[in-house]
């Protein structure tokens, strides 16, 4: 049984520190260069899709998809996403190589042309709710458009709905970003109750929009996976179909940067988005859409493919979690979730220590996601959250990186306690 | 020697009309379905690039380009465009599958964040100069953002510079769209004198921006091609580097919709654009960039490839021009240019007749670009300009379509003259 650091004497802490410093220096002398900063698939994961490049034909549903046209995606690819996401093809727009661009463009559209109401750029203030910790690139989009971000605490079953229901009484609160399944970074999946409560919301702003970033919709690590309620099945009960814009992509299914994204929305929203899209492009890359369809065959093909990713990723997550458990549990200095999918492990260390952990890791050659990045404006007021991305390094390297991280967490906390 | 229609008696015109109507009805009875509406490459042109899909490797300059990252394009692809466009790699951003999106996004950026000055959405009025006839999709972008369009007449060597120099004294005039080589639709290439005069402009608006849409930069039909002065060689003389944003793409070199686009700009503008881009995406499709680089090898490879396109396109242009010449010349009812490149032939018919020509063509099964589309707001006040796109139909079909078009032009003009 480990002893709580808070109950240790200064002498005990110093002894602990000395042992940890030795281990830290041993690591440092190895001259490591490891990266746990971003949710990049490993090269072996990318190899899983290499046969996609064998697709040579270019006729889909009788159409030569090499040429101009077909604004919202070839029908076969719309159907693939529709089947995966449990919606009608007519509610799908197949997008560019990244759902990030779909999200940026949608917020941009709301800013310049509104969401059925006054363009947001004409309003004195626009605010968004941001469950925290969250995805830094959501926050960057909002910051770019000068949209004020309000932190919403994450609970174990999703964002704090009481807080949300209070905030949406303000009609300058125009929306919310969510990663409802295997949230980035905590790996939390919103419970059915939370999804229903979200679908039932009655925001003061008629043009309130939820960006439902379902980035990890089928990114399970194991058979024992989380199930997310399909919010589009629930929204109609409350007449709220127009409130949600869902996005997803194959970035972490096939190739990051060379995948295909999709946007799912109500008939009204699809029509409004197509209006802009028709000005912005003639079509996205239909040859790549076709390549994906031919490679997977159907939605079951995609699901089978994801099992191969899980086989590669699961041992990496297990490796990090084992280190966390071995070194940090029972000491009262850190907590984390055991996610069943997604790309991250979220580690909360003793308040005021996360930045120092990042510095120590860097000193010994391990790059973490910038500490603070999981909060709007890069400001984690408690200086506590660290996002761990275990996917990219090979297992042997990850083993070292995770051990080092644990050493750094303990060192930072001891430093803090010793004042 | 043909007789001018304007000098024919009503009786002569009626006799002519009768003969033309017979030919028209013969065509109509064939139940044709021909399309000369858009600048789509033919299937044989697309076949020229089919080997690009054989590219299998995914390492460029030592980097696995399947994964995330490299915001502004892989270095080899930046260099390819830099060499083609006669600029430094550092002034190139490799973009998405269409330069249209780059243009939309840049205007969007100016609208929401400005071009170094007040965001355009905060100004009471923003105006753009539009050489006419021009490209409908430029006009659509401007209309989408509520930017007021001012027509500038095209002369044989480029837009009317006297008019432009007058308009830019107004600081609400913020920019201009140009297709400087083989302009859409006339096929006019701006003379050196015009390019220099543009480069030397001193607009009242400090944030004046020219979108230099070099869509047909290497799209010659023949050895005897036009040469466009590289405006980036001239701009520094006048301290005007920041005034021009150039775009181009491989849409009509490899695959429309599955090509690669590029944006060329000054250091300042590249920095400003990257700032947005970094929020909008992690990278564009680097696997497609790499495919293009491997397929072409270098800029000379691209130029050699364009000769193959010319071999296919030249006979089509010649076919249309032959019909125009045979049927319309010497009658005083139509004029046109003989372009040395690009994708279009621009036909100006007797005032007040273009729409009627479009109707007659449609009646007999030939679709033309919507008459009026070559002008802002779709309004050709003279109802005179028709854009002919000869690239897509096979030669045999084009033969019929062009003949029919000539018949319709004559019929419409006779109708008009007979009142």
mmCIF file of N, CA, C and O in Angstrom, chain A residues 218-255:
data_model
loop_
_atom_site.group_PDB
_atom_site.id
_atom_site.type_symbol
_atom_site.label_atom_id
_atom_site.label_comp_id
_atom_site.label_asym_id
_atom_site.label_seq_id
_atom_site.Cartn_x
_atom_site.Cartn_y
_atom_site.Cartn_z
ATOM 1 N N UNK A 218 -16.228 5.225 -33.961
ATOM 2 C CA UNK A 218 -16.069 3.759 -34.041
ATOM 3 C C UNK A 218 -14.650 3.385 -33.631
ATOM 4 O O UNK A 218 -14.110 2.374 -34.073
ATOM 5 N N UNK A 219 -14.063 4.200 -32.776
ATOM 6 C CA UNK A 219 -12.666 4.033 -32.413
ATOM 7 C C UNK A 219 -12.547 3.357 -31.051
ATOM 8 O O UNK A 219 -11.955 3.890 -30.116
ATOM 9 N N UNK A 220 -13.110 2.131 -30.982
ATOM 10 C CA UNK A 220 -13.058 1.371 -29.750
ATOM 11 C C UNK A 220 -11.695 0.698 -29.598
ATOM 12 O O UNK A 220 -11.053 0.353 -30.590
ATOM 13 N N UNK A 221 -11.309 0.482 -28.340
ATOM 14 C CA UNK A 221 -10.042 -0.208 -28.081
ATOM 15 C C UNK A 221 -10.269 -1.694 -27.843
ATOM 16 O O UNK A 221 -9.331 -2.477 -27.837
ATOM 17 N N UNK A 222 -11.521 -2.055 -27.642
ATOM 18 C CA UNK A 222 -11.802 -3.394 -27.135
ATOM 19 C C UNK A 222 -13.233 -3.781 -27.505
ATOM 20 O O UNK A 222 -14.024 -2.946 -27.907
ATOM 21 N N UNK A 223 -13.546 -5.065 -27.318
ATOM 22 C CA UNK A 223 -14.925 -5.499 -27.530
ATOM 23 C C UNK A 223 -15.854 -4.802 -26.547
ATOM 24 O O UNK A 223 -16.973 -4.443 -26.855
ATOM 25 N N UNK A 224 -15.366 -4.671 -25.340
ATOM 26 C CA UNK A 224 -16.131 -3.994 -24.285
ATOM 27 C C UNK A 224 -16.086 -2.482 -24.524
ATOM 28 O O UNK A 224 -15.325 -1.759 -23.900
ATOM 29 N N UNK A 225 -16.921 -2.034 -25.468
ATOM 30 C CA UNK A 225 -16.831 -0.632 -25.886
ATOM 31 C C UNK A 225 -18.015 0.178 -25.377
ATOM 32 O O UNK A 225 -19.016 -0.382 -24.918
ATOM 33 N N UNK A 226 -17.885 1.500 -25.444
ATOM 34 C CA UNK A 226 -18.988 2.378 -25.071
ATOM 35 C C UNK A 226 -19.981 2.500 -26.223
ATOM 36 O O UNK A 226 -19.594 2.420 -27.389
ATOM 37 N N UNK A 227 -21.237 2.698 -25.886
ATOM 38 C CA UNK A 227 -22.259 2.963 -26.906
ATOM 39 C C UNK A 227 -22.752 4.400 -26.726
ATOM 40 O O UNK A 227 -23.138 4.779 -25.631
ATOM 41 N N UNK A 228 -22.738 5.148 -27.793
ATOM 42 C CA UNK A 228 -23.264 6.512 -27.725
ATOM 43 C C UNK A 228 -24.649 6.535 -28.362
ATOM 44 O O UNK A 228 -24.832 6.039 -29.475
ATOM 45 N N UNK A 229 -25.590 7.108 -27.658
ATOM 46 C CA UNK A 229 -26.931 7.263 -28.220
ATOM 47 C C UNK A 229 -26.838 8.182 -29.433
ATOM 48 O O UNK A 229 -26.141 9.188 -29.402
ATOM 49 N N UNK A 230 -27.513 7.803 -30.532
ATOM 50 C CA UNK A 230 -27.523 8.641 -31.736
ATOM 51 C C UNK A 230 -28.407 9.859 -31.492
ATOM 52 O O UNK A 230 -29.633 9.750 -31.440
ATOM 53 N N UNK A 231 -27.786 11.005 -31.363
ATOM 54 C CA UNK A 231 -28.545 12.203 -30.979
ATOM 55 C C UNK A 231 -29.586 12.569 -32.035
ATOM 56 O O UNK A 231 -30.626 13.144 -31.719
ATOM 57 N N UNK A 232 -29.328 12.189 -33.292
ATOM 58 C CA UNK A 232 -30.313 12.505 -34.336
ATOM 59 C C UNK A 232 -31.579 11.645 -34.213
ATOM 60 O O UNK A 232 -32.599 11.963 -34.814
ATOM 61 N N UNK A 233 -31.501 10.575 -33.444
ATOM 62 C CA UNK A 233 -32.716 9.802 -33.147
ATOM 63 C C UNK A 233 -33.558 10.503 -32.075
ATOM 64 O O UNK A 233 -34.760 10.242 -31.964
ATOM 65 N N UNK A 234 -32.935 11.325 -31.290
ATOM 66 C CA UNK A 234 -33.626 11.942 -30.149
ATOM 67 C C UNK A 234 -34.105 13.352 -30.455
ATOM 68 O O UNK A 234 -35.165 13.782 -29.990
ATOM 69 N N UNK A 235 -33.330 14.078 -31.249
ATOM 70 C CA UNK A 235 -33.636 15.495 -31.502
ATOM 71 C C UNK A 235 -35.072 15.751 -31.967
ATOM 72 O O UNK A 235 -35.699 16.722 -31.515
ATOM 73 N N UNK A 236 -35.623 14.913 -32.882
ATOM 74 C CA UNK A 236 -36.963 15.209 -33.392
ATOM 75 C C UNK A 236 -38.028 15.266 -32.289
ATOM 76 O O UNK A 236 -38.976 16.042 -32.380
ATOM 77 N N UNK A 237 -37.847 14.458 -31.240
ATOM 78 C CA UNK A 237 -38.818 14.496 -30.126
ATOM 79 C C UNK A 237 -39.006 15.898 -29.574
ATOM 80 O O UNK A 237 -40.054 16.235 -29.034
ATOM 81 N N UNK A 238 -37.928 16.688 -29.674
ATOM 82 C CA UNK A 238 -37.968 18.025 -29.074
ATOM 83 C C UNK A 238 -37.982 19.121 -30.136
ATOM 84 O O UNK A 238 -37.813 20.292 -29.825
ATOM 85 N N UNK A 239 -38.173 18.727 -31.400
ATOM 86 C CA UNK A 239 -38.163 19.717 -32.485
ATOM 87 C C UNK A 239 -36.814 20.417 -32.601
ATOM 88 O O UNK A 239 -36.734 21.553 -33.040
ATOM 89 N N UNK A 240 -35.765 19.723 -32.195
ATOM 90 C CA UNK A 240 -34.438 20.349 -32.143
ATOM 91 C C UNK A 240 -33.479 19.872 -33.237
ATOM 92 O O UNK A 240 -32.260 19.994 -33.089
ATOM 93 N N UNK A 241 -34.019 19.337 -34.339
ATOM 94 C CA UNK A 241 -33.166 18.778 -35.385
ATOM 95 C C UNK A 241 -32.086 19.740 -35.856
ATOM 96 O O UNK A 241 -30.988 19.329 -36.237
ATOM 97 N N UNK A 242 -32.431 21.035 -35.867
ATOM 98 C CA UNK A 242 -31.485 22.009 -36.431
ATOM 99 C C UNK A 242 -30.380 22.413 -35.457
ATOM 100 O O UNK A 242 -29.485 23.178 -35.805
ATOM 101 N N UNK A 243 -30.436 21.895 -34.238
ATOM 102 C CA UNK A 243 -29.510 22.368 -33.211
ATOM 103 C C UNK A 243 -28.132 21.716 -33.302
ATOM 104 O O UNK A 243 -27.150 22.231 -32.763
ATOM 105 N N UNK A 244 -28.060 20.565 -33.990
ATOM 106 C CA UNK A 244 -26.807 19.798 -33.963
ATOM 107 C C UNK A 244 -26.181 19.650 -35.348
ATOM 108 O O UNK A 244 -26.860 19.316 -36.316
ATOM 109 N N UNK A 245 -24.893 19.917 -35.416
ATOM 110 C CA UNK A 245 -24.082 19.661 -36.610
ATOM 111 C C UNK A 245 -23.063 18.595 -36.204
ATOM 112 O O UNK A 245 -22.192 18.858 -35.370
ATOM 113 N N UNK A 246 -23.195 17.413 -36.778
ATOM 114 C CA UNK A 246 -22.272 16.340 -36.417
ATOM 115 C C UNK A 246 -21.179 16.207 -37.482
ATOM 116 O O UNK A 246 -21.463 16.363 -38.677
ATOM 117 N N UNK A 247 -19.965 15.939 -37.045
ATOM 118 C CA UNK A 247 -18.898 15.664 -38.017
ATOM 119 C C UNK A 247 -18.134 14.409 -37.610
ATOM 120 O O UNK A 247 -18.124 14.012 -36.438
ATOM 121 N N UNK A 248 -17.513 13.799 -38.612
ATOM 122 C CA UNK A 248 -16.636 12.655 -38.365
ATOM 123 C C UNK A 248 -15.690 12.558 -39.555
ATOM 124 O O UNK A 248 -15.817 13.326 -40.509
ATOM 125 N N UNK A 249 -14.746 11.661 -39.493
ATOM 126 C CA UNK A 249 -13.821 11.529 -40.615
ATOM 127 C C UNK A 249 -13.099 10.197 -40.550
ATOM 128 O O UNK A 249 -13.173 9.484 -39.546
ATOM 129 N N UNK A 250 -12.383 9.892 -41.629
ATOM 130 C CA UNK A 250 -11.565 8.682 -41.639
ATOM 131 C C UNK A 250 -10.106 8.996 -41.312
ATOM 132 O O UNK A 250 -9.227 8.164 -41.558
ATOM 133 N N UNK A 251 -9.855 10.179 -40.754
ATOM 134 C CA UNK A 251 -8.460 10.552 -40.457
ATOM 135 C C UNK A 251 -7.746 9.495 -39.628
ATOM 136 O O UNK A 251 -6.571 9.223 -39.836
ATOM 137 N N UNK A 252 -8.468 8.922 -38.670
ATOM 138 C CA UNK A 252 -7.865 7.892 -37.820
ATOM 139 C C UNK A 252 -8.437 6.518 -38.162
ATOM 140 O O UNK A 252 -8.453 5.611 -37.341
ATOM 141 N N UNK A 253 -8.912 6.396 -39.399
ATOM 142 C CA UNK A 253 -9.383 5.105 -39.901
ATOM 143 C C UNK A 253 -8.490 4.695 -41.080
ATOM 144 O O UNK A 253 -8.029 3.574 -41.175
ATOM 145 N N UNK A 254 -8.250 5.670 -41.978
ATOM 146 C CA UNK A 254 -7.331 5.397 -43.089
ATOM 147 C C UNK A 254 -6.074 6.261 -42.931
ATOM 148 O O UNK A 254 -5.163 5.874 -42.223
ATOM 149 N N UNK A 255 -6.084 7.439 -43.561
ATOM 150 C CA UNK A 255 -4.887 8.275 -43.523
ATOM 151 C C UNK A 255 -5.190 9.674 -42.971
ATOM 152 O O UNK A 255 -6.035 10.372 -43.527
#
